[in-house]
Coordinates of C-alpha atoms and ligand atoms in Angstrom, one line a residue:
X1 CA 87.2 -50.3 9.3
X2 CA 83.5 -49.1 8.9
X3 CA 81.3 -50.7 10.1
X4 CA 78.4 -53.0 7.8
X5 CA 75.5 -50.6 9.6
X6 CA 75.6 -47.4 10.7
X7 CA 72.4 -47.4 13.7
X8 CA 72.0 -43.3 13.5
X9 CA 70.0 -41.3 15.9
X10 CA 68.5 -38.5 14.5
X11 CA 67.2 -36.2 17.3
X12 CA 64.1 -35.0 18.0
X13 CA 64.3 -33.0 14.7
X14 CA 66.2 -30.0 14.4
X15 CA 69.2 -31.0 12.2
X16 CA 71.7 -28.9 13.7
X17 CA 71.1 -31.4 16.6
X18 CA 72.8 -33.9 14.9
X19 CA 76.3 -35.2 16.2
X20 CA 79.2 -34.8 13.5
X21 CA 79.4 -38.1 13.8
X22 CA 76.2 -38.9 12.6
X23 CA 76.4 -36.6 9.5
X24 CA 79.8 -37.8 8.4
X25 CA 77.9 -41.6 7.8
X26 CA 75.0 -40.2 6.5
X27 CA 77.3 -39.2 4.1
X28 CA 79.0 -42.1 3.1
X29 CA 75.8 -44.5 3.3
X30 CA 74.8 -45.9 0.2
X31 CA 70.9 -46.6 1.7
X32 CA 69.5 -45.0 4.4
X33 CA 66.5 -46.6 6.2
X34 CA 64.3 -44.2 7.9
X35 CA 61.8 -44.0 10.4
X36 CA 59.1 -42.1 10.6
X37 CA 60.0 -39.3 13.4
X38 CA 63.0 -38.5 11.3
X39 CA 62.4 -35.0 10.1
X40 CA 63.1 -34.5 6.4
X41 CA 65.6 -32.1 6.4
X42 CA 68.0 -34.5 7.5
X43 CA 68.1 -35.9 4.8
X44 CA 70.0 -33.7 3.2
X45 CA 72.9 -35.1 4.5
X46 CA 72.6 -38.1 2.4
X47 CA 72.5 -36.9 -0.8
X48 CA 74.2 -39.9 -2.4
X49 CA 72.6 -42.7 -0.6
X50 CA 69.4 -44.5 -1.9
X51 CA 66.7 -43.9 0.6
X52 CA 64.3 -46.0 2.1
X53 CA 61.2 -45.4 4.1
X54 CA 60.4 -48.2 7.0
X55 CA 58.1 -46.2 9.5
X56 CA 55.2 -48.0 10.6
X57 CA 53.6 -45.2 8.0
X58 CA 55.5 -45.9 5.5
X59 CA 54.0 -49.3 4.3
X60 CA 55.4 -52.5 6.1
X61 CA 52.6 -52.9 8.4
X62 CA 52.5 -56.4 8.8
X63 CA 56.1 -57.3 10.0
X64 CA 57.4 -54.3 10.5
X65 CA 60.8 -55.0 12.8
X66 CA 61.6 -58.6 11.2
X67 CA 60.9 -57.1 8.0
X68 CA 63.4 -54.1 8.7
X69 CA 65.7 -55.8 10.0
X70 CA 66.0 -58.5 6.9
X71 CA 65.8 -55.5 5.0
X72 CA 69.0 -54.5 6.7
X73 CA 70.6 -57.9 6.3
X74 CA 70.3 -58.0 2.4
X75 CA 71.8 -54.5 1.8
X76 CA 74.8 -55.2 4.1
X77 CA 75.1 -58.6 2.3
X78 CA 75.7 -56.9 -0.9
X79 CA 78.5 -54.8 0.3
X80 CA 76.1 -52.1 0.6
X81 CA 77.1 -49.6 3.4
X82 CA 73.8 -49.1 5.6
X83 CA 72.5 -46.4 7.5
X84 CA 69.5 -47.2 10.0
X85 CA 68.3 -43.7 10.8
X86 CA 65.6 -43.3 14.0
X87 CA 64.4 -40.5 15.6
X88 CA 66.2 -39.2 19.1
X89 CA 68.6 -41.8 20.1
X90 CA 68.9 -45.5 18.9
X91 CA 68.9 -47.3 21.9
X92 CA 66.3 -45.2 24.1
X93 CA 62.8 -46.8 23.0
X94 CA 64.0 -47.0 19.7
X95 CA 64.8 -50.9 19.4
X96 CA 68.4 -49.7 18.5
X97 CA 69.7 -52.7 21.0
X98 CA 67.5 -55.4 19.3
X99 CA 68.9 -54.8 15.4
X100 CA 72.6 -54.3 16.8
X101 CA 72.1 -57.4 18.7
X102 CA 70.2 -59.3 15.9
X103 CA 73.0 -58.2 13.6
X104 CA 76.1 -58.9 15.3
X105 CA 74.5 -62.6 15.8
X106 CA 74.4 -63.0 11.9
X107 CA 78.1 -61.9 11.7
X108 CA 76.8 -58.3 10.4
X109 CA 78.8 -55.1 12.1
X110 CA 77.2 -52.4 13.3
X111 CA 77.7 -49.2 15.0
X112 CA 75.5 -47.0 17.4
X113 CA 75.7 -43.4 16.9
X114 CA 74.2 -41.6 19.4
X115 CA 71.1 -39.1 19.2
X116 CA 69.5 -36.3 21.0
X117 CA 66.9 -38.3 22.8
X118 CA 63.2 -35.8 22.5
X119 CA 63.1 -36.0 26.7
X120 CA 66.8 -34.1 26.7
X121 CA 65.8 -32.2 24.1
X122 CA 62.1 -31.2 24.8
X123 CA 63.5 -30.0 28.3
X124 CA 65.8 -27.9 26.8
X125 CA 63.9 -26.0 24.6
X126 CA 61.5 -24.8 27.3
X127 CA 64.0 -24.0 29.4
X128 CA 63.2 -26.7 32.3
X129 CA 66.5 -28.4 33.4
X130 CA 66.0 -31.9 33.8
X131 CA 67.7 -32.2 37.0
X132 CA 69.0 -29.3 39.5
X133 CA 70.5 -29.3 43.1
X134 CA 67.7 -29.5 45.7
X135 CA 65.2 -30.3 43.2
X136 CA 65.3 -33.5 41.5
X137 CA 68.1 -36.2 42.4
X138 CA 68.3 -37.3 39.2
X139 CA 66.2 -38.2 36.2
X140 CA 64.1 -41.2 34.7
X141 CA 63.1 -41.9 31.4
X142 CA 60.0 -44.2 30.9
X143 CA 57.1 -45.4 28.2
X144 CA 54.1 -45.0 29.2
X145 CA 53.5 -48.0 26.9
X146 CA 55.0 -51.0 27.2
X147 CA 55.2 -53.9 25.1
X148 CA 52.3 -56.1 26.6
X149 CA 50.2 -53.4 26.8
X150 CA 50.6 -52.9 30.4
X151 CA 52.1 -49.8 32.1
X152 CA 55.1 -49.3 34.3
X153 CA 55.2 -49.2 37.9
X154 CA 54.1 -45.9 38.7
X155 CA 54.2 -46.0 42.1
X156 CA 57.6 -46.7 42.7
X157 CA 58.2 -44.4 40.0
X158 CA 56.0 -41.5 41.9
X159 CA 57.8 -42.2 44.6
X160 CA 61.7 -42.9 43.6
X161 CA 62.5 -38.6 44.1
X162 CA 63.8 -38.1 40.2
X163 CA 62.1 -36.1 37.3
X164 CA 60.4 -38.5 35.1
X165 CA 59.9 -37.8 31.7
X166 CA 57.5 -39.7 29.9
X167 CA 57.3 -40.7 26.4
X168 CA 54.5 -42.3 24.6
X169 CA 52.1 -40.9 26.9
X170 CA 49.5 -38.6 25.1
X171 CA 47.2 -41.7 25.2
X172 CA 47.7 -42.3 28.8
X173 CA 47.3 -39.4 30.8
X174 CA 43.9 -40.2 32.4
X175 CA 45.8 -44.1 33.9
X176 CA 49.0 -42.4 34.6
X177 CA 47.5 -39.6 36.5
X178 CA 45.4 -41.7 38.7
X179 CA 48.4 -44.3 39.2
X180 CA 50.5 -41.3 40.7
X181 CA 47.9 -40.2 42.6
X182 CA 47.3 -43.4 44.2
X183 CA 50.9 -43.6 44.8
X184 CA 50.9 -40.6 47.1
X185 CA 52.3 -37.9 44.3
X186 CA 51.1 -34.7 45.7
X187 CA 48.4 -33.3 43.4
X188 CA 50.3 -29.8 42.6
X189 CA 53.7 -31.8 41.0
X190 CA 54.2 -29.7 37.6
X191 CA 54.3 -31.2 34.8
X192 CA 55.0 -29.9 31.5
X193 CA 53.9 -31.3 28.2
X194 CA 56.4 -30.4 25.1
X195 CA 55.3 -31.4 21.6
X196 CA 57.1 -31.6 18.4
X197 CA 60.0 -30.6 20.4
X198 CA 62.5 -28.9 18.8
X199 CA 60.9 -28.5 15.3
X200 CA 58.9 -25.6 14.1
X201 CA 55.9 -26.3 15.3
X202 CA 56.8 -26.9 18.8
X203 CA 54.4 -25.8 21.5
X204 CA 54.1 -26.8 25.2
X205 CA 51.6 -26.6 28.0
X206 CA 52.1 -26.1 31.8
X207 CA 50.3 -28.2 34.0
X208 CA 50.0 -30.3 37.7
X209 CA 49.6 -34.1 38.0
X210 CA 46.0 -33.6 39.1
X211 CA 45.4 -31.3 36.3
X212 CA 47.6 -32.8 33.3
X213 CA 44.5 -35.3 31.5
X214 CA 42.0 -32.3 31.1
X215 CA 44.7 -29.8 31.0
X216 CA 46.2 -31.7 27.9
X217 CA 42.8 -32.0 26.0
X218 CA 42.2 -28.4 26.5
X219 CA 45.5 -27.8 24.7
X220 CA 45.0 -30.9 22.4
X221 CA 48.1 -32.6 23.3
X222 CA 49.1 -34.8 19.7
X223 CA 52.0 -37.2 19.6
X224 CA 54.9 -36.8 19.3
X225 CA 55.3 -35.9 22.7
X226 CA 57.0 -36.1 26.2
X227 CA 55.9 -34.9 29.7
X228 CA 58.1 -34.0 32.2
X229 CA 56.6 -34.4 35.8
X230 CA 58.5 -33.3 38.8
X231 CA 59.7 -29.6 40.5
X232 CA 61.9 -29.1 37.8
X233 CA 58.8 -28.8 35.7
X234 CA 58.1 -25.3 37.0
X235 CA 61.7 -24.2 37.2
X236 CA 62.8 -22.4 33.7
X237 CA 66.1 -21.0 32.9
X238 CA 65.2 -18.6 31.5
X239 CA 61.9 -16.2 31.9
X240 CA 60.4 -15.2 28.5
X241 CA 58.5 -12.0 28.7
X242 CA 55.4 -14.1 28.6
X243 CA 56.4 -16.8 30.5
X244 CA 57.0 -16.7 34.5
X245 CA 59.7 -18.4 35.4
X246 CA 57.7 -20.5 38.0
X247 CA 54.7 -20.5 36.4
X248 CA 51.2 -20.4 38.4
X249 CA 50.4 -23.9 36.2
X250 CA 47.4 -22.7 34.7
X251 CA 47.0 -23.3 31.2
X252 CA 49.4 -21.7 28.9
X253 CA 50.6 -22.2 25.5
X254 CA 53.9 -20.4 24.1
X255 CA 55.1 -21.1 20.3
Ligands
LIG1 N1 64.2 -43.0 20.1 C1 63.3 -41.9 20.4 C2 62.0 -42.2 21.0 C3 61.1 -43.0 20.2 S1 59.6 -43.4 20.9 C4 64.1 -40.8 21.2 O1 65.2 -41.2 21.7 O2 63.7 -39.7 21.3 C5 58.5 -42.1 20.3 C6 58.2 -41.1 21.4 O3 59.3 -40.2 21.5 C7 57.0 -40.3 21.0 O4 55.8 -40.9 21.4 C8 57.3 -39.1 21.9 O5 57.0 -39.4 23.3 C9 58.8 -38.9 21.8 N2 59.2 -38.0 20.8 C10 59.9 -38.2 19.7 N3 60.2 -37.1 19.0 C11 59.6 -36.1 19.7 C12 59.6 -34.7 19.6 N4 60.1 -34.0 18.6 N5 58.9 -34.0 20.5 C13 58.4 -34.6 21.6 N6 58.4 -35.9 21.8 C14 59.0 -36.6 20.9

């Protein structure tokens, strides 16, 4: 049985980073809601499906999430076969766990298809793997931004031993810096800063935790973007003729 909704993760852009999964209900949806950090050409999967812009740019400023999710309700009511399509993965700052949750209260189905989440995939495309032996025991994703406005704990976060890879940060570099700082990160911890990962315009800048605010204006750092802060930060996989592969941190740009 299919499910009433179809919550779709679209990756961090490239649509060959889609699952099969994903592309085989994209296919059979008859709307598709998307979001705004879903890159256009996947839409091409859906040719049949009616489609339905929700990003924040999109319109529904107001309400947005109630509004979606309603949105979502009526279409499934009518027998429709819905597709909620978000950028990366569903369920990794992408309210994915609130609509399922919503839905499945109101008697509505719904399965989560994963995504590409940008961290995974911005890592990747420079070459930095996220974790690796003697280097990071293991890896933490975290917004910079959270819901009240506040920020997360940085200290225990500077000070838990795993790569962190921020998302939502570009606005926060200045607070986040000094937090880790004050939490006894050493100054020199690389950090690199990936934007529009995986899409054509992707570029990325090397930097330090002491550096990373004035190195990211320099470079002007736009959203969407993630920074990965930790050793693994310098360590590529592979060393591009103009890349080192551990990098002196100065600035840098490759694209
Ligand atoms: N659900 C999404 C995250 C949504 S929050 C996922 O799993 O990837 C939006 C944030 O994701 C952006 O502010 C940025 O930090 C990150 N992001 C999304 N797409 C990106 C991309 N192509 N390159 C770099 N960062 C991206």
């Amino acid at each position: 049985m299919n499910p009433a909704v179809w919550l779709i993760g679209a990756g961090p852009g490239d649509p060959e980073l889609l699952t099969l999964k994903a592309v085989k209900a994209l296919g059979r949806a008859d709307v598709v809601l998307v979001d705004d950090l879903v890159d256009p050409r996947i839409l091409q999967y859906c040719p049949r499906a009616r489609i339905v812009r929700v990003g924040k740019r999109g319109g529904c400023r107001s309400t947005p999430q109630a509004f979606i999710q309603r949105l979502m309700l009526r279409y499934a009511r009518q027998g429709l076969r819905v597709a909620r399509l978000k950028g990366g993965d569903p369920c990794i700052f992408g309210r994915g766990g609130e609509e399922a949750r919503w839905l499945d209260e109101r008697g509505v189905s719904c399965e989560v298809i994963n995504g590409i989440t940008a961290g995974l995939a911005a890592a990747t495309a420079v070459g930095i793997p996220l974790t690796h032996r003697g280097l990071a025991t293991g890896v933490t994703l975290v917004t910079a931004h959270t819901q009240d406005g506040g920020m997360p704990d940085w200290s225990a976060l500077a000070r838990g031993g795993t790569t962190l890879v921020v998302y939502m940060g570009v606005a926060r570099l200045q607070d986040m810096r000094a937090e880790l700082l004050a939490a006894g990160m050493d100054a020199g911890t690389p950090v690199a800063m990936i934007e529009n990962a995986s899409l054509p315009g992707q570029r990325d800048c090397a930097s330090t935790v002491a550096a990373m605010a004035r190195d990211a204006d320099a470079f002007r750092l736009r959203s969407p973007a993630v920074l990965v802060i930790g050793q693994v930060a310098a360590c590529r996989m592979f060393a591009a003729p103009e890349v080192p592969a551990f990098p002196e941190h100065d600035l840098r740009r490759s694209a």
